[in-house]
Coordinates of C-alpha atoms in Angstrom, one line a residue:
X20 CA 87.0 72.9 92.2
X21 CA 89.6 69.8 91.7
X22 CA 91.3 68.6 94.4
X23 CA 94.2 66.4 95.2
X24 CA 95.9 67.3 92.1
X25 CA 99.3 69.1 91.1
X26 CA 98.9 72.4 89.7
X27 CA 101.6 74.4 88.2
X28 CA 101.5 78.2 88.2
X29 CA 103.5 81.3 88.3
X30 CA 103.0 83.7 91.0
X31 CA 103.7 86.8 93.5
X32 CA 103.8 86.9 97.3
X33 CA 101.5 89.8 98.0
X34 CA 101.4 88.4 102.1
X35 CA 102.8 86.5 104.3
X36 CA 102.2 85.9 108.2
X37 CA 103.9 83.0 110.5
X38 CA 102.3 80.0 111.6
X39 CA 103.3 79.1 114.9
X40 CA 107.1 78.1 114.8
X41 CA 108.2 77.4 111.6
X42 CA 105.2 77.4 108.8
X43 CA 104.0 80.4 106.8
X44 CA 100.4 81.4 105.6
X45 CA 100.4 83.0 102.3
X46 CA 98.6 84.8 99.7
X47 CA 99.9 84.7 96.1
X48 CA 98.9 86.3 93.4
X49 CA 99.3 84.3 90.2
X50 CA 98.6 84.7 86.8
X51 CA 96.0 82.1 85.9
X52 CA 94.5 80.9 89.0
X53 CA 93.9 84.3 90.6
X54 CA 95.2 85.4 94.2
X55 CA 95.4 82.0 96.3
X56 CA 95.9 81.4 100.0
X57 CA 98.5 78.9 100.9
X58 CA 99.5 77.0 104.0
X59 CA 102.9 76.4 104.0
X60 CA 104.6 74.1 106.7
X61 CA 107.8 74.3 107.5
X62 CA 108.3 77.5 105.4
X63 CA 111.1 78.5 108.0
X64 CA 112.8 75.1 108.1
X65 CA 116.4 75.5 105.4
X66 CA 115.8 71.7 104.7
X67 CA 112.6 72.5 103.2
X68 CA 114.0 74.7 100.5
X69 CA 110.8 77.2 100.8
X70 CA 112.1 80.3 103.0
X71 CA 112.6 82.8 100.1
X72 CA 109.9 81.3 97.9
X73 CA 107.4 82.3 100.7
X74 CA 108.6 85.8 101.1
X75 CA 107.1 89.2 100.1
X76 CA 107.6 90.0 96.5
X77 CA 109.3 87.1 95.5
X78 CA 107.8 85.6 92.2
X79 CA 108.4 82.0 91.5
X80 CA 107.0 79.3 89.1
X81 CA 104.8 77.5 91.9
X82 CA 103.9 73.4 91.7
X83 CA 101.3 73.1 94.1
X84 CA 98.8 70.8 95.4
X85 CA 95.1 71.4 95.8
X86 CA 93.4 69.3 98.2
X87 CA 89.6 70.1 99.6
X88 CA 90.0 73.6 98.3
X89 CA 93.3 74.2 100.2
X90 CA 96.7 74.7 98.6
X91 CA 99.8 73.5 99.4
X92 CA 103.7 74.0 98.1
X93 CA 105.7 71.0 96.6
X94 CA 108.1 73.0 95.1
X95 CA 108.9 76.2 93.6
X96 CA 111.9 78.0 91.6
X97 CA 112.5 81.3 91.5
X98 CA 112.0 83.8 89.0
X99 CA 112.6 87.2 90.5
X100 CA 113.3 87.5 93.9
X101 CA 112.9 91.6 93.3
X102 CA 115.5 91.7 96.2
X103 CA 117.0 94.9 94.7
X104 CA 114.4 96.9 96.3
X105 CA 115.7 96.1 100.1
X106 CA 118.5 98.8 99.0
X107 CA 115.9 101.6 99.5
X108 CA 113.4 101.3 102.1
X109 CA 111.2 103.8 100.3
X110 CA 110.8 101.5 97.7
X111 CA 110.1 98.3 100.0
X112 CA 107.2 100.4 101.2
X113 CA 106.1 101.3 98.1
X114 CA 106.5 97.5 97.0
X115 CA 104.5 96.6 100.2
X116 CA 101.8 99.4 99.2
X117 CA 101.1 97.9 96.4
X118 CA 100.8 94.1 97.7
X119 CA 98.4 95.5 100.1
X120 CA 95.9 97.4 97.5
X121 CA 95.9 94.4 95.5
X122 CA 95.5 91.9 98.5
X123 CA 92.6 94.0 99.6
X124 CA 90.8 94.6 96.7
X125 CA 91.1 91.1 94.8
X126 CA 88.9 88.3 95.9
X127 CA 90.3 85.1 96.0
X128 CA 90.9 82.9 92.8
X129 CA 89.9 86.1 90.6
X130 CA 91.8 85.2 87.9
X131 CA 93.1 88.4 86.1
X132 CA 96.0 88.1 83.7
X133 CA 96.5 91.7 83.5
X134 CA 96.2 92.8 87.3
X135 CA 99.2 90.0 87.3
X136 CA 100.8 91.5 84.4
X137 CA 100.8 95.2 85.7
X138 CA 102.1 94.2 89.4
X139 CA 104.6 92.2 88.0
X140 CA 106.0 95.1 85.4
X141 CA 105.5 97.8 88.2
X142 CA 107.9 95.8 90.2
X143 CA 110.3 95.5 87.2
X144 CA 110.3 99.5 86.6
X145 CA 110.2 100.1 91.2
X146 CA 113.9 98.2 90.6
X147 CA 115.0 100.6 88.5
X148 CA 117.0 103.2 90.4
X149 CA 116.9 105.9 87.6
X150 CA 113.2 106.0 88.4
X151 CA 111.8 107.6 91.0
X152 CA 109.8 105.4 92.9
X153 CA 107.0 108.0 93.9
X154 CA 106.7 108.3 90.0
X155 CA 106.1 104.4 89.9
X156 CA 103.4 104.3 92.8
X157 CA 101.2 107.0 91.5
X158 CA 101.4 105.1 88.3
X159 CA 100.2 101.7 89.6
X160 CA 97.7 103.3 91.8
X161 CA 95.9 105.2 88.8
X162 CA 96.1 102.5 86.5
X163 CA 95.2 99.9 88.9
X164 CA 92.0 101.9 90.1
X165 CA 91.1 102.5 86.7
X166 CA 91.6 98.8 85.3
X167 CA 89.3 97.5 88.1
X168 CA 86.7 99.7 86.9
X169 CA 86.8 103.3 88.3
X170 CA 89.1 104.9 85.5
X171 CA 88.6 108.4 86.0
X172 CA 86.8 110.9 83.3
X173 CA 89.8 113.0 82.6
X174 CA 88.8 114.2 78.6
X175 CA 85.2 115.8 79.5
X176 CA 83.5 117.1 82.5
X177 CA 82.3 113.7 84.3
X178 CA 79.0 115.4 85.0
X179 CA 77.9 117.3 82.2
X180 CA 80.2 116.4 79.4
X181 CA 81.7 119.1 78.2
X182 CA 84.7 119.8 76.8
X183 CA 85.2 123.4 78.2
X184 CA 86.7 124.4 80.5
X185 CA 87.8 128.0 82.2
X186 CA 88.7 125.8 85.3
X187 CA 89.1 122.3 86.2
X188 CA 88.4 120.5 89.1
X189 CA 88.7 117.0 90.1
X190 CA 85.9 115.2 92.3
X191 CA 85.4 111.6 93.8
X192 CA 82.3 111.4 94.2
X193 CA 81.5 112.2 90.5
X194 CA 84.4 110.6 89.2
X195 CA 86.7 112.6 87.4
X196 CA 87.2 116.3 86.4
X197 CA 84.6 119.0 86.8
X198 CA 83.8 122.2 85.3
X199 CA 82.9 125.9 86.4
X200 CA 79.1 125.0 85.5
X201 CA 78.8 121.5 87.8
X202 CA 80.8 123.2 90.7
X203 CA 78.1 123.2 93.3
X204 CA 76.7 119.6 92.0
X205 CA 79.7 118.3 94.3
X206 CA 81.0 118.7 97.8
X207 CA 84.6 117.6 97.1
X208 CA 85.9 119.4 94.4
X209 CA 89.5 120.0 94.2
X210 CA 90.8 122.6 91.5
X211 CA 93.7 121.2 89.5
X212 CA 96.2 123.3 87.8
X213 CA 97.5 123.3 84.5
X214 CA 100.8 120.9 85.4
X215 CA 98.8 118.3 87.8
X216 CA 95.8 118.1 85.0
X217 CA 98.0 116.8 82.3
X218 CA 100.5 115.0 84.8
X219 CA 97.2 112.8 85.8
X220 CA 97.1 111.9 82.3
X221 CA 100.1 110.9 81.5
X222 CA 100.4 108.6 84.7
X223 CA 97.3 107.3 83.7
X224 CA 98.0 106.8 79.7
X225 CA 101.7 106.6 79.1
X226 CA 103.7 102.8 79.2
X227 CA 106.4 102.8 82.1
X228 CA 109.0 103.0 79.1
X229 CA 108.2 106.3 78.8
X230 CA 108.8 107.5 82.5
X231 CA 112.0 108.2 81.8
X232 CA 111.4 111.6 80.2
X233 CA 108.9 112.8 82.8
X234 CA 110.3 115.4 85.7
X235 CA 107.5 116.5 87.6
X236 CA 108.2 119.0 90.1
X237 CA 107.9 118.9 94.0
X238 CA 104.3 120.6 94.5
X239 CA 103.1 118.6 91.7
X240 CA 104.0 115.5 92.8
X241 CA 102.6 116.1 96.3
X242 CA 99.1 117.6 94.2
X243 CA 99.1 114.3 92.3
X244 CA 99.6 111.9 95.4
X245 CA 96.7 113.8 97.3
X246 CA 94.7 113.2 94.4
X247 CA 95.0 109.7 93.3
X248 CA 95.5 108.3 96.5
X249 CA 92.5 110.2 97.8
X250 CA 90.6 108.5 94.6
X251 CA 92.1 104.9 94.9
X252 CA 91.0 105.1 98.5
X253 CA 87.5 106.5 97.8
X254 CA 86.2 103.9 95.4
X255 CA 87.8 100.4 97.1
X256 CA 86.0 102.0 100.4
X257 CA 88.9 102.3 102.7
X258 CA 89.9 105.1 105.6
X259 CA 93.5 104.4 105.0
X260 CA 96.6 101.8 103.8
X261 CA 98.7 100.5 106.3
X262 CA 101.8 101.2 104.2
X263 CA 100.6 104.6 102.9
X264 CA 100.5 105.2 107.2
X265 CA 104.2 104.3 107.1
X266 CA 104.9 105.6 104.1
X267 CA 104.0 108.9 105.4
X268 CA 105.4 108.4 109.1
X269 CA 108.9 107.7 107.7
X270 CA 108.9 109.9 104.3
X271 CA 106.1 112.2 104.7
X272 CA 103.8 113.8 101.9

């Protein structure tokens, strides 16, 4: 890796942690360098001008110094502070959840511009107060887990590949929907009603731009959350996410 040189990159802060009195350690998801860990000396000092650019959710154009495999911020220009999320506690926690998922699953220096673009677009629509934030949250989880290699099979039985269904079940173990004939092959099958199944397909394959016309009832939303969150945590092999625990505590599912 090149050392002792200046690098320009665009990135979003997905993790921050205070270090001693005035410094921070932050993880930044960048478009062309992947996730990088950055030590920011004096981040909390007004004279350094790095207080806001090192806050979680803030997207900036960074000039970084790379020295002995470590990154340091030389300067930064804010592109989008995403400050409007602060008007709604639910949107803040969902933003935390998105960042936590990415931070836990992306390796350092793993470049994936599609993930970066998805995260940035998700934050854009999360700030649109005419859209249900829970809908954006569910869509991000299913789109993200699909992109990193765990796209659920929804068009045919994930076990026998039939397209003929009397009833539709979903299994984390099988990686998608399951038919009646294969039901006993898996221990975790959950029966899906038609509205939940159709909503799941919409979330996976529709663009955020299409979400303004979506209107899922409360039961469908709860069913989708249990299914998608369960599928995500199963595949990334995590028992539970801290941000989701906070969400359940304040808003419940």
